[in-house]
Short mmCIF file of C-alpha atoms in Angstrom, two decimals:
data_model
loop_
_atom_site.label_atom_id
_atom_site.label_comp_id
_atom_site.label_asym_id
_atom_site.label_seq_id
_atom_site.Cartn_x
_atom_site.Cartn_y
_atom_site.Cartn_z
CA MET A 13 9.67 1.15 15.29
CA THR A 14 13.10 1.58 16.64
CA GLY A 15 16.15 -0.57 16.07
CA THR A 16 17.34 -2.34 12.97
CA ALA A 17 15.19 -5.48 13.14
CA GLU A 18 11.43 -5.26 12.97
CA ALA A 19 9.58 -7.00 15.76
CA VAL A 20 7.13 -9.66 14.66
CA PRO A 21 3.75 -8.96 16.23
CA ALA A 22 2.16 -11.78 18.20
CA PRO A 23 -0.86 -13.39 16.51
CA GLU A 24 -3.12 -12.19 19.33
CA GLU A 25 -2.11 -8.57 18.64
CA VAL A 26 -3.07 -8.99 14.99
CA LEU A 27 -6.33 -10.75 15.82
CA THR A 28 -7.23 -8.11 18.41
CA ALA A 29 -6.59 -5.35 15.86
CA MET A 30 -8.70 -7.18 13.26
CA ALA A 31 -11.59 -7.72 15.68
CA ASP A 32 -12.99 -4.24 15.05
CA PRO A 33 -15.03 -3.80 11.83
CA VAL A 34 -13.82 -0.22 11.33
CA ARG A 35 -10.20 -1.34 11.51
CA ARG A 36 -10.92 -4.13 9.04
CA GLU A 37 -12.45 -1.58 6.68
CA ILE A 38 -9.48 0.77 7.11
CA LEU A 39 -7.04 -2.04 6.34
CA ALA A 40 -9.11 -3.17 3.34
CA THR A 41 -9.23 0.39 2.01
CA LEU A 42 -5.48 0.83 2.43
CA ALA A 43 -4.81 -2.50 0.71
CA ARG A 44 -7.17 -1.64 -2.14
CA THR A 45 -6.00 1.93 -2.72
CA GLY A 46 -2.31 1.52 -1.97
CA GLY A 47 -2.42 4.02 0.88
CA ALA A 48 -4.20 7.01 2.31
CA THR A 49 -4.12 9.70 4.96
CA PRO A 50 -6.37 9.72 8.05
CA THR A 51 -8.26 12.64 6.50
CA SER A 52 -8.96 10.80 3.25
CA LEU A 53 -9.96 7.66 5.15
CA ALA A 54 -12.38 9.62 7.35
CA ALA A 55 -14.01 10.99 4.20
CA VAL A 56 -15.08 7.48 3.14
CA LEU A 57 -15.77 5.96 6.57
CA PRO A 58 -18.56 6.63 9.07
CA VAL A 59 -16.09 7.86 11.73
CA THR A 60 -14.19 11.05 12.47
CA ARG A 61 -10.60 11.73 11.52
CA GLN A 62 -9.65 11.45 15.20
CA ALA A 63 -11.28 8.00 15.40
CA VAL A 64 -9.45 6.94 12.24
CA ALA A 65 -6.16 8.10 13.79
CA LYS A 66 -6.84 6.00 16.91
CA HIS A 67 -7.71 2.95 14.79
CA LEU A 68 -4.54 3.47 12.74
CA ALA A 69 -2.51 3.51 15.97
CA VAL A 70 -3.92 0.08 16.89
CA LEU A 71 -3.19 -1.24 13.40
CA ASP A 72 0.32 0.20 13.63
CA ARG A 73 1.01 -1.52 16.97
CA ALA A 74 -0.06 -4.80 15.34
CA GLY A 75 2.32 -4.13 12.44
CA LEU A 76 -0.54 -4.01 9.92
CA VAL A 77 0.24 -0.52 8.61
CA ARG A 78 3.35 1.48 7.79
CA SER A 79 3.41 5.24 7.93
CA ARG A 80 5.49 7.98 6.38
CA ARG A 81 5.29 11.69 6.79
CA ALA A 82 4.58 13.79 3.69
CA GLY A 83 4.69 17.41 4.76
CA ARG A 84 1.98 17.95 7.36
CA GLU A 85 0.15 14.71 6.54
CA VAL A 86 0.98 11.15 7.49
CA HIS A 87 0.42 8.63 4.72
CA TYR A 88 -0.44 5.04 5.71
CA GLU A 89 -0.03 1.84 3.71
CA ALA A 90 -1.21 -1.67 4.53
CA ASP A 91 1.35 -4.28 5.52
CA LEU A 92 -0.38 -7.66 5.30
CA ARG A 93 2.62 -9.75 6.39
CA PRO A 94 1.51 -9.93 10.05
CA LEU A 95 -1.98 -10.95 8.91
CA ARG A 96 -0.50 -13.75 6.81
CA GLN A 97 1.63 -14.86 9.80
CA ALA A 98 -1.45 -14.91 12.04
CA THR A 99 -3.31 -16.92 9.41
CA ARG A 100 -0.51 -19.49 9.32
CA TRP A 101 -0.59 -19.64 13.13
CA LEU A 102 -4.36 -20.25 13.04
CA ASP A 103 -3.90 -22.97 10.41
CA VAL A 104 -1.35 -24.77 12.63
CA LEU A 105 -3.67 -24.44 15.63
CA ALA A 106 -6.63 -25.79 13.63
CA ASP A 107 -4.55 -28.74 12.42
CA ARG A 108 -3.54 -29.59 16.00
CA TRP A 109 -7.15 -29.52 17.18
CA GLU A 110 -8.26 -31.57 14.21
CA ARG A 111 -5.66 -34.24 15.01
CA ARG A 112 -6.73 -34.26 18.67
CA LEU A 113 -10.38 -34.65 17.74
CA GLU A 114 -9.52 -37.46 15.31
CA ALA A 115 -7.56 -39.24 18.06
CA ILE A 116 -10.50 -38.91 20.44
CA ARG A 117 -12.85 -40.23 17.78
CA ASP A 118 -10.54 -43.16 17.06
CA LEU A 119 -10.35 -43.97 20.79
CA ALA A 120 -14.11 -43.74 21.16
CA GLU A 121 -14.76 -45.93 18.14
CA GLY A 122 -12.07 -48.42 19.12
CA GLY A 123 -13.24 -48.52 22.72
CA THR A 124 -16.72 -49.78 21.85
CA GLU A 125 -15.34 -52.90 20.13
CA ALA A 126 -13.43 -54.16 23.18
#
């Protein structure tokens, strides 16, 4: 990323990135191992190094990975902050819907007594 302040990815970017099972496995592997290169990830996943690189690009756009160059290789690490932010967003959304459904239920139950 450029600039001094990091952009906060929108929840839909994070959810879109997490929709793919290979990307979820890549992120889980990075979180578990502390980091890896596309080559080392491809060695443990059922996809090519090129496919891993494309998946990492999607995860990077969603802010879920950080990269650093080490010689000729690029080393990736998981950054779970955007995932936590998306989870909080989903929790707020679920609470809103729950309150709406409760209000509808209360209206329905109160309406039959009148």
